Structure formats: C-alpha cells, structure tokens
Amino acid sequence: MAKSPEDRHPVKAFGWAATDPSGDLSPFKFSRRETGDEDVRFKVLYCWICHTDLHSIKNDWGNSTYPLLPGHEIVGEVTEVGGKVTKVKVGDKVGVGGLVGTCHSCENCLNDLEIYCPKLILTYNSIHTDGTITYGGYSDHMVANQRYIVRFPDNLRLAAGAPLLCAGITVYSPLKYFGLAEAGKHVGVVGLGGLGHVAVKFAKAFGAKVIVISTSPSKMKEALEHLGADSFLASRDPQQMQAAMGTLDGIIDTVSAVHPLLPLLSLLKSNGKLIMVGAPEKPLELPIFPLLMGRKTVAGSMGGGMKETQEMIDFAAKHNITADIEVISMDYVNTAMERLDKADVRYRFVIDIGNTLAATKP
Amino acid sequence: MGEISEQVNQKNALGWAARDTSGLLSPFTFSRRATGEKDVTFKVMYCGICHSDLHMLKNEWGVSTYPLVPGHEVVGVVTEVGSKVEKFKVGDKVGVGCMVGSCRSCDNCANNIENYCRNYILTYGAKYYDGTITYGGYSDVMVVDEHFVVRIPEKLPLDATAPLLCAGITVYSPLRFYGLDKPGMHVGVVGLGGLGHVAVKFAKAMGVKVTVISTSPNKKKESIEHLGVDSFLVSRDQDEMQAAMDTMDGIIDTVSAPHPLLPLIGLLKSNGKLVLVGAPEKPLELPVFPLLLGRKMVGGSNIGGMKETQEMLDFAAKHNITAEIELIPMDYVNTAMERLLKADVRYRFVIDIANTLKSSS
C-alpha cells in the first residue's frame, strides 16, 4: 500500500503544495528523511519564487506530479549535520538551488557540471534515488547531501541573496562560459525581470558595457538609473535596433515567451553569441543566413554546477550583488503567483518562511 | 550593365554565362581588366561546380544579375603579374575561391577573416571596386588581386584540388574555429555531397572519429570503405538516431534543404556544437529546451579568410587530401547542373576548362 507523504519518511515536515494544475497552493503535511552521513539539515528562513515554480504548479511543461511542493532557491540555518559533513556546521547560513542529486560519475559530474548530468535529481518534482518525490523549499526545513549545499557568506543578506541560487547562477554561468565576463565586452540583456536584472548587475561587476533590450520603454529609467545599465534599446523601435546593429559581443536572452531571433542576431558582431536562458515552450524560428554571414551562434545555458554556484555566491558577496526583492508572507503566495504571471513584481518575490510559515499550520 | 563592363576592361575573355533565371549556360565573350600593379593574371585550367553556382544561376537568393558567369573554385597557371606583386610569379599554380575583394580596413579584414567583412566582394555576380560586375571561373582567364590568390602546393593535382577552394575551406574553417579538430573527438557530418565528403577527409586527417548522417542508405558502403568513415547513421531511421544520442562533440551540417534540427541536437553531447554550413533559404525551427538542457549551441560558418584558405591547402597537401571529382567538358555543364540538382554526382563536378572551353565555343 502506497504511503502518504506524511508517512513516507521518519521526520515530519510542513509546507505549501499544489494538488492539481490549477496551481493553487495550500498547507501540506509531509515528511523528510533522517540526516544521513553526508546530509545537511537546515531550517528554511527564505525561499524565492521562480517563474519555473509557476510553470510547474500549473503543469505547463506536462511533467508535474501532484502534490507538487515548489521552491528551489532556499536559504536557511543549519540545524544538524551528518558524521561525514565537512563543508558546514550547525548555525551556518546555507542555501540549496535547483538540484539535490546527480550520478557523481559521468563526464559532466566529474567536471563540476552536475547540472548537465543525465540522472539529475531536481530539488522538487523529481524522483529521488529512493523512489520518492522531492519536495522543495516552500517548507519549514530541508535536508540535502552536502555536495548540493552552498555556503552563504556572512555579508550577503539572506533574503536578497536567495534568488541568486537560480537567477544568479543562470546568468553568471553563461557570462563566464561564453567569454562575456570581461572588461570592455559589450553585452546585451533581453528582458528586465528576475533573471534580467541580475544579469545586468553581474555583467556590470565584470566590467562589461551593458545594454538592456526590452519591449517595455517604461523600464528604461530603472535600467539606467537604478541598475546602472549603460544603455537601453526599445526592441519594438526599428530605428533604435538598426542603430545598434553589429555592436554586441553577446546577448543573454532571458525571455521565455516566443519571440523573434532575427533582430537579436542582427545586434551581434561577427562571432557574436546569442545565449538563451529563458525556456520558450515552442520552437523559435531560426534564420540561417545571419548565422553563416557572421559566424554567429545561438546557444542554451541552464544554471551551473555546484562549484560554480559557490563561486558565484562568493563573487556576489564581494561585489554587493543581490536581487531586488519583495518579501511576502506564506499566505500571500497564491496572490504572488497571479502577479508573477503578469510580471507585476520588481523583480522577485521572496517568501519569509522563517517568520510566516508556522502560523499557517492547521 | 554587361556592356559597360566591356568598355572599361581591356582583356578579351571567353566564358559560359547564364542570361536569365532559367540558369542555362552558353558561350559568352567579355573582357577582363588589364593586369593592375597588384593583380595576378592566370590561365584557368579547371573550375569546380559548387551548389551555390546553381542557386545563383536561377536567382534563388534574389541577388543575381545577368549575364552571370559562375565559378568560385578556380585553379590555373600564372601568366602575368603586376609590378607590386610579391607572392607569385609567372608559371606558379594558383587558385581563387569565393572572394576577390574586401574593404581591407575593418576589424574582420585586419584579423584575417575577410570572409566576414561587411563589404567583401564575391568572385562572381558582385560589384568590384571599379564598378564592374565580377565574372567567375567558368572562363579562360582570371585577373585577381594578389591578396585573394592562393598557391596550390606542388604535390596536389590541380583538378581535384579546385573544389577545396570553396568546399574545402567551408568545412575546414569551422572544424578549427569550433574546436572540433582534436584527436579522439567524435564529429558528425550531415550530408555526403561536395562539402560532406571533404569534411570527412579533413576530420579524419585531424584524428577525429567521424559519423556520417545521411538520408541515403546507399551511401553507407562507399563512405565506410572508400572515405574511411567510422560509422554511418541513416537519419530517417529513428532507432539508429536514438542509439547515437548524446555521442557527438560536434556536427558539421552541410545540407541546404530545409530539415529538422531537433534530431541533430539530440546527437550532441553536453556543450556540443551543431555547425551549419549549408544555407537553407527559409528559417529553420529551433527547439530551445534541448539547447538549455545540454548547454548546446547552433552556429554558422561561411567559407574562410585568405590566410586560413592557404593553411587549409597546405594541410591538404600534407595529408594527401583532394576532392573526389567527375571531370567534365565545358559543353556538358547544363547536364551537370541538372544532375547536381538531383545530387547525382560523386562528389563534385570539375570543368576541364583548359582543354574544352575554347573548342565548345
């Protein structure tokens, strides 16, 4: 007889989960495993809301299993460590991002690129090695193998640092891998949302010249004055786009809605790279001539390995980079999801789990 | 426009040209410029037929002007050099590929990638610095700026080397640029035609394991036994394609007909690169998720710069690489075009210009 989520594991846990594709979240009792030798157990203080959470609770990608407990940018304070844990100790501030398990033996795992492991276990909505579903960070505590734990430096504010565990690494990794993290490079960022605003901050910290490309002219002031972007292109203005042709070394495209690639390819210099980090559901139209005529590439990138995630957090702490957030209480989460769907947030919601989850327990 | 060309230029020339979008070629007399101080003039011995010639003859890209004398895989023997020419002398064996000019001052030109210069001048069908239209290698003589002429290494036979000037550099350049040239790597080649078969030869010479991906199962025996390919995938066989998923460091895709990219992206390992060198007229569908899931990329490449073209020829000489050709007389050219359209050639037609052009006219 299948065990209920409350009985599957020995340690009781509580969080909010969706029970069907309506995506409505509500209080949910479940359980987590005991702290194994290599495990780190921590009390969750904050969890960021990622657009992926919204796609998952509504089963937009067709791969959701219910009850679905989202949350993969989680920070908290260590309460227990297993006997073989060397990385952190009780009381440390830590985080967990999008992954909690990999095979540890394939080429990707051995090269610190666990995110590309074919046996990747995601922080939520994934099957763990024991056959149970993983539950994410909209919950009171987490337990994860130390390999997937990131240490938070003391000077990085927890609430505003949480989003870096997904948004941060998602843009940091391709900026480095594709050679755009260098002084003097001219980098475009398409979309000024959760990913986009963090991309601007990192690219500026690397010394790049940053141009924000957006469909919303209303975001120009914010981009230039608050985020420090060097310039702003309204992508629906043909004259502006024309004037910027052939000027960019690379573009980080954070937009997940279907959108035309040709105007973006035109902005690239020869050998320029258009890097997709948003995930459109449908294929996009790829014009081939511009790729050939300029030896341009279109690439994808998804998060980063654990080593690089730690490096990114340390870099963010050094350069005072955090996400711009709106802190909400647990019971506001469904309203937050509705607002996220309309991109009505500057720029990410963070759930104050530590102070507001317990009060919602029935 | 052709008449203006003839008034300004000073050398009589004979070639074959198309007059309209039917693409049918026939004898055409025209003029070439007098040998300028930086020019190399050479008697054309052979010229390869590239699929681009067919596209241009029929104005499929909408950029053709008529009369059109195609040909950008041209080899011959120098007959005259300008007073400031330093690299060549009379009697040298030389070649010209797809370009005869560029701006010579932009970043790309300064970095030896004249092929990415915004103002590069094609060997045929383009406007030269002097306002005349360029005419290509289906002709008895060429006059070309020294910078855009390459030396054919002594040991390479001229006829089978001609196709390297376009097909060769088109696949050599991305193998190098995208880092698919390291011994032990596994590279796929899509399409086994003029470009594809030369890609196989170069990749094997670089120590790379090569898999050909083709819609034609009947090419398998030939590719394994004759070209030395390591394995062969029939792209319409789903089981074969499935079994090969996640095995390739890169793919050189030579196919210019529209075709699905998703199965090819699936063949790539993480960080793998799908490089398009064929030029489909219409956009292709790009599935984005598979790129994200493996940090994969789709890139393009277009011929190569002059320095690299010479390097490619020297590499070919060192490894005895030439194209597999069918040598034809000039007056067979229209039939050759019909056969090329049906991919009925193993693997490049080369026109025996020196022996058959004059007599055909």
mmCIF file of C-alpha atoms in Angstrom, chain A residues 5-346:
data_model
loop_
_atom_site.group_PDB
_atom_site.id
_atom_site.type_symbol
_atom_site.label_atom_id
_atom_site.label_comp_id
_atom_site.label_asym_id
_atom_site.label_seq_id
_atom_site.Cartn_x
_atom_site.Cartn_y
_atom_site.Cartn_z
ATOM 1 C CA PRO A 5 3.506 11.955 2.043
ATOM 2 C CA GLU A 6 3.298 12.313 5.835
ATOM 3 C CA ASP A 7 4.462 8.759 6.500
ATOM 4 C CA ARG A 8 6.976 8.114 3.764
ATOM 5 C CA HIS A 9 9.913 9.355 5.823
ATOM 6 C CA PRO A 10 10.677 9.480 9.542
ATOM 7 C CA VAL A 11 10.886 13.241 10.100
ATOM 8 C CA LYS A 12 7.702 15.302 9.955
ATOM 9 C CA ALA A 13 7.684 18.354 7.707
ATOM 10 C CA PHE A 14 5.249 21.087 6.747
ATOM 11 C CA GLY A 15 4.943 23.330 3.720
ATOM 12 C CA TRP A 16 2.610 24.565 0.986
ATOM 13 C CA ALA A 17 1.939 22.485 -2.109
ATOM 14 C CA ALA A 18 -0.271 22.463 -5.200
ATOM 15 C CA THR A 19 -2.546 19.452 -5.533
ATOM 16 C CA ASP A 20 -3.638 19.926 -9.165
ATOM 17 C CA PRO A 21 -2.881 22.004 -12.276
ATOM 18 C CA SER A 22 -4.969 24.903 -11.032
ATOM 19 C CA GLY A 23 -1.707 25.618 -9.240
ATOM 20 C CA ASP A 24 -3.411 26.803 -6.055
ATOM 21 C CA LEU A 25 -1.046 26.277 -3.136
ATOM 22 C CA SER A 26 -2.269 25.296 0.309
ATOM 23 C CA PRO A 27 -0.872 23.910 3.599
ATOM 24 C CA PHE A 28 0.583 20.418 3.195
ATOM 25 C CA LYS A 29 1.951 17.955 5.746
ATOM 26 C CA PHE A 30 4.659 15.623 4.564
ATOM 27 C CA SER A 31 7.942 14.107 5.760
ATOM 28 C CA ARG A 32 11.651 14.129 5.074
ATOM 29 C CA ARG A 33 14.416 11.551 5.525
ATOM 30 C CA GLU A 34 16.667 11.433 8.558
ATOM 31 C CA THR A 35 20.015 13.194 8.386
ATOM 32 C CA GLY A 36 22.379 10.769 6.629
ATOM 33 C CA ASP A 37 26.172 10.756 6.985
ATOM 34 C CA GLU A 38 26.646 13.226 4.147
ATOM 35 C CA ASP A 39 23.476 15.215 4.733
ATOM 36 C CA VAL A 40 22.957 18.742 5.961
ATOM 37 C CA ARG A 41 19.642 19.567 7.603
ATOM 38 C CA PHE A 42 18.600 23.211 7.802
ATOM 39 C CA LYS A 43 15.691 25.313 8.959
ATOM 40 C CA VAL A 44 14.380 27.306 5.993
ATOM 41 C CA LEU A 45 14.378 31.072 6.501
ATOM 42 C CA TYR A 46 13.574 32.331 2.981
ATOM 43 C CA CYS A 47 12.534 30.834 -0.322
ATOM 44 C CA TRP A 48 12.393 32.718 -3.562
ATOM 45 C CA ILE A 49 9.570 32.320 -6.116
ATOM 46 C CA CYS A 50 10.979 31.425 -9.542
ATOM 47 C CA HIS A 51 8.940 31.564 -12.747
ATOM 48 C CA THR A 52 9.749 27.865 -13.076
ATOM 49 C CA ASP A 53 7.675 27.298 -9.917
ATOM 50 C CA LEU A 54 4.694 28.872 -11.672
ATOM 51 C CA HIS A 55 5.174 26.708 -14.785
ATOM 52 C CA SER A 56 5.486 23.608 -12.581
ATOM 53 C CA ILE A 57 2.451 24.107 -10.388
ATOM 54 C CA LYS A 58 0.309 24.587 -13.491
ATOM 55 C CA ASN A 59 1.902 21.665 -15.316
ATOM 56 C CA ASP A 60 2.828 23.929 -18.271
ATOM 57 C CA TRP A 61 5.589 21.553 -19.322
ATOM 58 C CA GLY A 62 3.476 18.430 -18.876
ATOM 59 C CA ASN A 63 5.801 16.804 -16.368
ATOM 60 C CA SER A 64 4.338 17.754 -12.995
ATOM 61 C CA THR A 65 3.419 15.216 -10.322
ATOM 62 C CA TYR A 66 0.993 16.261 -7.581
ATOM 63 C CA PRO A 67 1.148 17.124 -4.735
ATOM 64 C CA LEU A 68 3.850 19.468 -6.001
ATOM 65 C CA LEU A 69 5.809 21.463 -3.434
ATOM 66 C CA PRO A 70 7.951 24.010 -5.283
ATOM 67 C CA GLY A 71 10.870 26.205 -4.284
ATOM 68 C CA HIS A 72 14.466 25.865 -5.436
ATOM 69 C CA GLU A 73 16.154 28.989 -4.152
ATOM 70 C CA ILE A 74 16.219 28.222 -0.498
ATOM 71 C CA VAL A 75 18.287 29.702 2.305
ATOM 72 C CA GLY A 76 18.359 28.861 5.943
ATOM 73 C CA GLU A 77 20.356 27.949 9.017
ATOM 74 C CA VAL A 78 21.944 24.555 9.617
ATOM 75 C CA THR A 79 20.377 22.563 12.452
ATOM 76 C CA GLU A 80 22.111 19.187 12.045
ATOM 77 C CA VAL A 81 24.947 17.685 10.008
ATOM 78 C CA GLY A 82 25.830 14.067 9.255
ATOM 79 C CA GLY A 83 29.044 12.467 10.508
ATOM 80 C CA LYS A 84 30.919 12.902 7.248
ATOM 81 C CA VAL A 85 29.973 16.515 6.600
ATOM 82 C CA THR A 86 32.968 18.815 6.418
ATOM 83 C CA LYS A 87 31.624 21.769 4.479
ATOM 84 C CA VAL A 88 29.370 23.420 7.045
ATOM 85 C CA LYS A 89 28.435 23.199 10.742
ATOM 86 C CA VAL A 90 25.358 23.849 12.861
ATOM 87 C CA GLY A 91 24.441 27.526 12.827
ATOM 88 C CA ASP A 92 25.947 28.251 9.396
ATOM 89 C CA LYS A 93 23.874 30.060 6.807
ATOM 90 C CA VAL A 94 23.427 27.910 3.711
ATOM 91 C CA GLY A 95 21.441 27.613 0.516
ATOM 92 C CA VAL A 96 20.197 24.980 -1.904
ATOM 93 C CA GLY A 97 19.388 25.665 -5.536
ATOM 94 C CA GLY A 98 17.853 23.619 -8.329
ATOM 95 C CA LEU A 99 19.478 20.236 -7.777
ATOM 96 C CA VAL A 100 19.777 17.757 -4.915
ATOM 97 C CA GLY A 101 21.234 14.692 -6.614
ATOM 98 C CA THR A 102 23.319 13.514 -9.577
ATOM 99 C CA CYS A 103 25.175 10.353 -10.585
ATOM 100 C CA HIS A 104 28.623 11.647 -9.475
ATOM 101 C CA SER A 105 30.357 9.548 -12.133
ATOM 102 C CA CYS A 106 29.537 10.826 -15.632
ATOM 103 C CA GLU A 107 31.765 13.248 -17.539
ATOM 104 C CA ASN A 108 29.593 16.186 -16.542
ATOM 105 C CA CYS A 109 29.611 15.348 -12.830
ATOM 106 C CA LEU A 110 33.364 14.827 -12.862
ATOM 107 C CA ASN A 111 33.853 18.230 -14.489
ATOM 108 C CA ASP A 112 31.772 20.213 -11.958
ATOM 109 C CA LEU A 113 28.887 20.417 -14.422
ATOM 110 C CA GLU A 114 26.397 18.396 -12.385
ATOM 111 C CA ILE A 115 23.529 20.457 -13.802
ATOM 112 C CA TYR A 116 24.002 18.633 -17.125
ATOM 113 C CA CYS A 117 24.059 15.143 -15.601
ATOM 114 C CA PRO A 118 21.520 12.901 -17.336
ATOM 115 C CA LYS A 119 20.497 11.498 -13.932
ATOM 116 C CA LEU A 120 19.880 14.909 -12.407
ATOM 117 C CA ILE A 121 17.521 14.995 -9.427
ATOM 118 C CA LEU A 122 15.784 18.340 -9.119
ATOM 119 C CA THR A 123 15.006 19.932 -5.778
ATOM 120 C CA TYR A 124 11.314 19.396 -6.378
ATOM 121 C CA ASN A 125 9.066 17.347 -8.652
ATOM 122 C CA SER A 126 11.818 14.819 -9.289
ATOM 123 C CA ILE A 127 12.202 11.164 -8.336
ATOM 124 C CA HIS A 128 14.918 10.644 -5.735
ATOM 125 C CA THR A 129 17.082 7.529 -5.638
ATOM 126 C CA ASP A 130 14.736 6.000 -3.037
ATOM 127 C CA GLY A 131 11.791 6.323 -5.419
ATOM 128 C CA THR A 132 10.069 9.174 -3.569
ATOM 129 C CA ILE A 133 9.202 12.597 -4.992
ATOM 130 C CA THR A 134 11.369 15.512 -3.967
ATOM 131 C CA TYR A 135 9.706 18.415 -2.193
ATOM 132 C CA GLY A 136 11.155 21.906 -2.394
ATOM 133 C CA GLY A 137 11.685 24.959 -0.283
ATOM 134 C CA TYR A 138 8.205 26.320 0.387
ATOM 135 C CA SER A 139 8.616 24.306 3.591
ATOM 136 C CA ASP A 140 9.909 24.506 7.133
ATOM 137 C CA HIS A 141 13.129 22.609 6.661
ATOM 138 C CA MET A 142 15.283 20.874 4.032
ATOM 139 C CA VAL A 143 17.734 18.025 4.085
ATOM 140 C CA ALA A 144 20.287 17.681 1.281
ATOM 141 C CA ASN A 145 23.604 15.997 0.520
ATOM 142 C CA GLN A 146 26.453 18.391 1.376
ATOM 143 C CA ARG A 147 27.536 18.446 -2.255
ATOM 144 C CA TYR A 148 24.449 20.460 -3.106
ATOM 145 C CA ILE A 149 24.739 22.883 -0.223
ATOM 146 C CA VAL A 150 26.124 26.359 -0.842
ATOM 147 C CA ARG A 151 27.654 28.365 1.973
ATOM 148 C CA PHE A 152 26.342 31.890 2.357
ATOM 149 C CA PRO A 153 28.994 34.450 3.267
ATOM 150 C CA ASP A 154 28.106 36.489 6.335
ATOM 151 C CA ASN A 155 27.920 39.759 4.483
ATOM 152 C CA LEU A 156 25.373 38.551 1.908
ATOM 153 C CA ARG A 157 21.827 39.364 3.006
ATOM 154 C CA LEU A 158 19.889 36.122 3.115
ATOM 155 C CA ALA A 159 16.550 37.216 1.716
ATOM 156 C CA ALA A 160 18.026 39.129 -1.190
ATOM 157 C CA GLY A 161 20.715 36.512 -1.767
ATOM 158 C CA ALA A 162 18.302 33.610 -2.130
ATOM 159 C CA PRO A 163 17.330 34.405 -5.727
ATOM 160 C CA LEU A 164 20.954 34.134 -6.747
ATOM 161 C CA LEU A 165 20.730 30.361 -6.275
ATOM 162 C CA CYS A 166 18.716 30.166 -9.511
ATOM 163 C CA ALA A 167 18.598 33.553 -11.239
ATOM 164 C CA GLY A 168 22.146 34.369 -10.244
ATOM 165 C CA ILE A 169 23.822 31.186 -11.422
ATOM 166 C CA THR A 170 21.595 31.060 -14.516
ATOM 167 C CA VAL A 171 23.146 34.272 -15.833
ATOM 168 C CA TYR A 172 26.583 34.113 -14.173
ATOM 169 C CA SER A 173 27.472 30.765 -15.736
ATOM 170 C CA PRO A 174 26.925 31.733 -19.391
ATOM 171 C CA LEU A 175 28.538 35.141 -18.922
ATOM 172 C CA LYS A 176 31.706 33.301 -17.912
ATOM 173 C CA TYR A 177 31.497 30.270 -20.193
ATOM 174 C CA PHE A 178 30.810 32.279 -23.336
ATOM 175 C CA GLY A 179 33.577 34.795 -22.655
ATOM 176 C CA LEU A 180 31.366 37.785 -21.838
ATOM 177 C CA ALA A 181 32.580 38.282 -18.290
ATOM 178 C CA GLU A 182 35.390 40.607 -19.254
ATOM 179 C CA ALA A 183 36.046 44.309 -19.030
ATOM 180 C CA GLY A 184 35.201 46.060 -22.251
ATOM 181 C CA LYS A 185 32.867 43.408 -23.634
ATOM 182 C CA HIS A 186 29.620 44.757 -24.944
ATOM 183 C CA VAL A 187 26.757 42.614 -23.617
ATOM 184 C CA GLY A 188 23.032 42.810 -24.273
ATOM 185 C CA VAL A 189 20.417 41.596 -21.782
ATOM 186 C CA VAL A 190 16.986 40.847 -23.182
ATOM 187 C CA GLY A 191 14.174 41.145 -20.682
ATOM 188 C CA LEU A 192 14.343 43.002 -17.409
ATOM 189 C CA GLY A 193 12.729 40.621 -14.947
ATOM 190 C CA GLY A 194 14.128 38.319 -12.276
ATOM 191 C CA LEU A 195 16.915 36.952 -14.481
ATOM 192 C CA GLY A 196 17.495 40.113 -16.473
ATOM 193 C CA HIS A 197 18.085 42.500 -13.612
ATOM 194 C CA VAL A 198 20.587 40.141 -12.006
ATOM 195 C CA ALA A 199 22.339 39.686 -15.391
ATOM 196 C CA VAL A 200 22.808 43.458 -15.598
ATOM 197 C CA LYS A 201 24.342 43.552 -12.110
ATOM 198 C CA PHE A 202 26.769 40.696 -12.773
ATOM 199 C CA ALA A 203 27.783 41.940 -16.215
ATOM 200 C CA LYS A 204 28.490 45.416 -14.815
ATOM 201 C CA ALA A 205 30.532 43.879 -11.992
ATOM 202 C CA PHE A 206 32.619 42.052 -14.610
ATOM 203 C CA GLY A 207 33.378 45.385 -16.257
ATOM 204 C CA ALA A 208 31.234 44.823 -19.328
ATOM 205 C CA LYS A 209 29.269 47.538 -21.058
ATOM 206 C CA VAL A 210 25.619 46.556 -20.721
ATOM 207 C CA ILE A 211 22.653 47.352 -22.923
ATOM 208 C CA VAL A 212 19.176 46.318 -21.821
ATOM 209 C CA ILE A 213 16.836 45.257 -24.619
ATOM 210 C CA SER A 214 13.192 45.322 -23.638
ATOM 211 C CA THR A 215 9.696 45.562 -25.081
ATOM 212 C CA SER A 216 8.774 47.946 -22.232
ATOM 213 C CA PRO A 217 10.092 51.506 -22.745
ATOM 214 C CA SER A 218 8.839 52.236 -19.222
ATOM 215 C CA LYS A 219 11.720 50.190 -17.810
ATOM 216 C CA MET A 220 14.373 52.500 -19.266
ATOM 217 C CA LYS A 221 14.707 54.842 -16.297
ATOM 218 C CA GLU A 222 15.005 51.938 -13.884
ATOM 219 C CA ALA A 223 17.546 50.156 -16.084
ATOM 220 C CA LEU A 224 19.795 53.193 -16.418
ATOM 221 C CA GLU A 225 19.421 54.873 -13.056
ATOM 222 C CA HIS A 226 18.886 52.044 -10.655
ATOM 223 C CA LEU A 227 20.611 49.073 -12.238
ATOM 224 C CA GLY A 228 23.427 51.013 -13.861
ATOM 225 C CA ALA A 229 22.954 49.705 -17.415
ATOM 226 C CA ASP A 230 24.902 51.758 -19.963
ATOM 227 C CA SER A 231 22.067 51.993 -22.434
ATOM 228 C CA PHE A 232 18.572 50.799 -23.243
ATOM 229 C CA LEU A 233 17.043 49.559 -26.506
ATOM 230 C CA ALA A 234 13.304 49.501 -27.017
ATOM 231 C CA SER A 235 13.134 46.327 -29.107
ATOM 232 C CA ARG A 236 9.957 47.393 -30.896
ATOM 233 C CA ASP A 237 11.617 50.581 -32.197
ATOM 234 C CA PRO A 238 13.157 49.680 -35.578
ATOM 235 C CA GLN A 239 15.349 52.782 -35.708
ATOM 236 C CA GLN A 240 16.944 52.102 -32.346
ATOM 237 C CA MET A 241 17.522 48.463 -33.266
ATOM 238 C CA GLN A 242 19.023 49.443 -36.623
ATOM 239 C CA ALA A 243 21.431 51.881 -34.991
ATOM 240 C CA ALA A 244 22.707 49.151 -32.660
ATOM 241 C CA MET A 245 23.335 46.560 -35.378
ATOM 242 C CA GLY A 246 26.613 44.691 -35.202
ATOM 243 C CA THR A 247 27.640 46.180 -31.827
ATOM 244 C CA LEU A 248 27.316 43.364 -29.306
ATOM 245 C CA ASP A 249 29.765 40.603 -28.354
ATOM 246 C CA GLY A 250 26.977 38.617 -26.784
ATOM 247 C CA ILE A 251 23.388 38.681 -25.620
ATOM 248 C CA ILE A 252 21.840 36.981 -22.595
ATOM 249 C CA ASP A 253 18.232 36.363 -23.596
ATOM 250 C CA THR A 254 16.071 35.801 -20.511
ATOM 251 C CA VAL A 255 12.704 35.866 -22.256
ATOM 252 C CA SER A 256 10.681 32.666 -22.177
ATOM 253 C CA ALA A 257 7.804 33.874 -24.351
ATOM 254 C CA VAL A 258 8.103 33.090 -28.056
ATOM 255 C CA HIS A 259 9.906 35.994 -29.729
ATOM 256 C CA PRO A 260 11.800 36.709 -32.969
ATOM 257 C CA LEU A 261 15.526 35.935 -33.030
ATOM 258 C CA LEU A 262 16.446 37.749 -36.237
ATOM 259 C CA PRO A 263 16.534 41.261 -34.712
ATOM 260 C CA LEU A 264 18.700 39.969 -31.863
ATOM 261 C CA LEU A 265 21.116 38.182 -34.207
ATOM 262 C CA SER A 266 21.486 41.443 -36.122
ATOM 263 C CA LEU A 267 22.680 43.194 -32.981
ATOM 264 C CA LEU A 268 25.644 40.816 -32.688
ATOM 265 C CA LYS A 269 29.108 41.473 -34.073
ATOM 266 C CA SER A 270 30.816 38.703 -36.089
ATOM 267 C CA ASN A 271 31.447 35.673 -33.876
ATOM 268 C CA GLY A 272 28.780 37.012 -31.518
ATOM 269 C CA LYS A 273 26.724 34.721 -29.316
ATOM 270 C CA LEU A 274 23.048 34.774 -28.506
ATOM 271 C CA ILE A 275 22.573 32.805 -25.297
ATOM 272 C CA MET A 276 19.121 31.618 -24.392
ATOM 273 C CA VAL A 277 18.461 31.168 -20.691
ATOM 274 C CA GLY A 278 14.688 31.506 -20.871
ATOM 275 C CA ALA A 279 12.788 28.403 -21.939
ATOM 276 C CA PRO A 280 10.128 29.003 -24.598
ATOM 277 C CA GLU A 281 7.657 26.121 -24.796
ATOM 278 C CA LYS A 282 7.526 26.186 -28.591
ATOM 279 C CA PRO A 283 10.435 26.135 -31.058
ATOM 280 C CA LEU A 284 11.619 29.518 -32.328
ATOM 281 C CA GLU A 285 12.284 30.497 -35.918
ATOM 282 C CA LEU A 286 15.997 30.466 -36.651
ATOM 283 C CA PRO A 287 17.091 32.359 -39.758
ATOM 284 C CA ILE A 288 20.258 30.708 -41.053
ATOM 285 C CA PHE A 289 21.901 33.319 -43.276
ATOM 286 C CA PRO A 290 22.754 35.666 -40.375
ATOM 287 C CA LEU A 291 24.476 32.778 -38.597
ATOM 288 C CA LEU A 292 26.586 31.970 -41.629
ATOM 289 C CA MET A 293 27.340 35.537 -42.641
ATOM 290 C CA GLY A 294 28.666 36.486 -39.230
ATOM 291 C CA ARG A 295 29.766 33.108 -37.818
ATOM 292 C CA LYS A 296 27.262 33.738 -35.060
ATOM 293 C CA THR A 297 25.922 31.182 -32.619
ATOM 294 C CA VAL A 298 22.744 30.570 -30.672
ATOM 295 C CA ALA A 299 23.375 28.620 -27.500
ATOM 296 C CA GLY A 300 21.470 27.497 -24.431
ATOM 297 C CA SER A 301 22.549 27.522 -20.823
ATOM 298 C CA MET A 302 20.865 26.193 -17.711
ATOM 299 C CA GLY A 303 22.046 27.051 -14.221
ATOM 300 C CA GLY A 304 25.524 25.889 -13.272
ATOM 301 C CA GLY A 305 27.409 23.238 -11.317
ATOM 302 C CA MET A 306 27.848 23.370 -7.556
ATOM 303 C CA LYS A 307 31.430 24.626 -7.658
ATOM 304 C CA GLU A 308 30.443 27.497 -9.897
ATOM 305 C CA THR A 309 27.356 28.261 -7.799
ATOM 306 C CA GLN A 310 29.575 28.707 -4.734
ATOM 307 C CA GLU A 311 31.962 30.850 -6.781
ATOM 308 C CA MET A 312 29.035 32.983 -7.926
ATOM 309 C CA ILE A 313 27.776 33.495 -4.351
ATOM 310 C CA ASP A 314 31.247 34.496 -3.199
ATOM 311 C CA PHE A 315 31.559 36.904 -6.164
ATOM 312 C CA ALA A 316 28.155 38.396 -5.340
ATOM 313 C CA ALA A 317 29.150 38.897 -1.725
ATOM 314 C CA LYS A 318 32.376 40.608 -2.795
ATOM 315 C CA HIS A 319 30.588 42.968 -5.192
ATOM 316 C CA ASN A 320 27.447 43.518 -3.073
ATOM 317 C CA ILE A 321 25.197 41.956 -5.642
ATOM 318 C CA THR A 322 21.779 40.823 -4.519
ATOM 319 C CA ALA A 323 18.425 40.582 -6.224
ATOM 320 C CA ASP A 324 15.788 43.293 -5.900
ATOM 321 C CA ILE A 325 13.016 41.620 -3.969
ATOM 322 C CA GLU A 326 9.554 41.950 -2.479
ATOM 323 C CA VAL A 327 9.298 39.955 0.755
ATOM 324 C CA ILE A 328 5.911 38.296 1.266
ATOM 325 C CA SER A 329 4.230 36.122 3.870
ATOM 326 C CA MET A 330 3.446 32.482 3.146
ATOM 327 C CA ASP A 331 -0.295 33.032 2.859
ATOM 328 C CA TYR A 332 0.235 35.688 0.153
ATOM 329 C CA VAL A 333 1.773 33.087 -2.152
ATOM 330 C CA ASN A 334 -1.237 32.499 -4.428
ATOM 331 C CA THR A 335 -1.660 36.223 -4.983
ATOM 332 C CA ALA A 336 2.059 36.463 -5.667
ATOM 333 C CA MET A 337 1.740 33.754 -8.336
ATOM 334 C CA GLU A 338 -1.053 35.702 -10.046
ATOM 335 C CA ARG A 339 1.081 38.847 -10.021
ATOM 336 C CA LEU A 340 4.143 36.924 -11.275
ATOM 337 C CA ASP A 341 2.068 35.680 -14.194
ATOM 338 C CA LYS A 342 1.537 39.315 -15.154
ATOM 339 C CA ALA A 343 5.176 40.212 -14.473
ATOM 340 C CA ASP A 344 3.904 42.536 -11.745
ATOM 341 C CA VAL A 345 6.895 42.412 -9.455
ATOM 342 C CA ARG A 346 10.209 44.246 -9.101
#
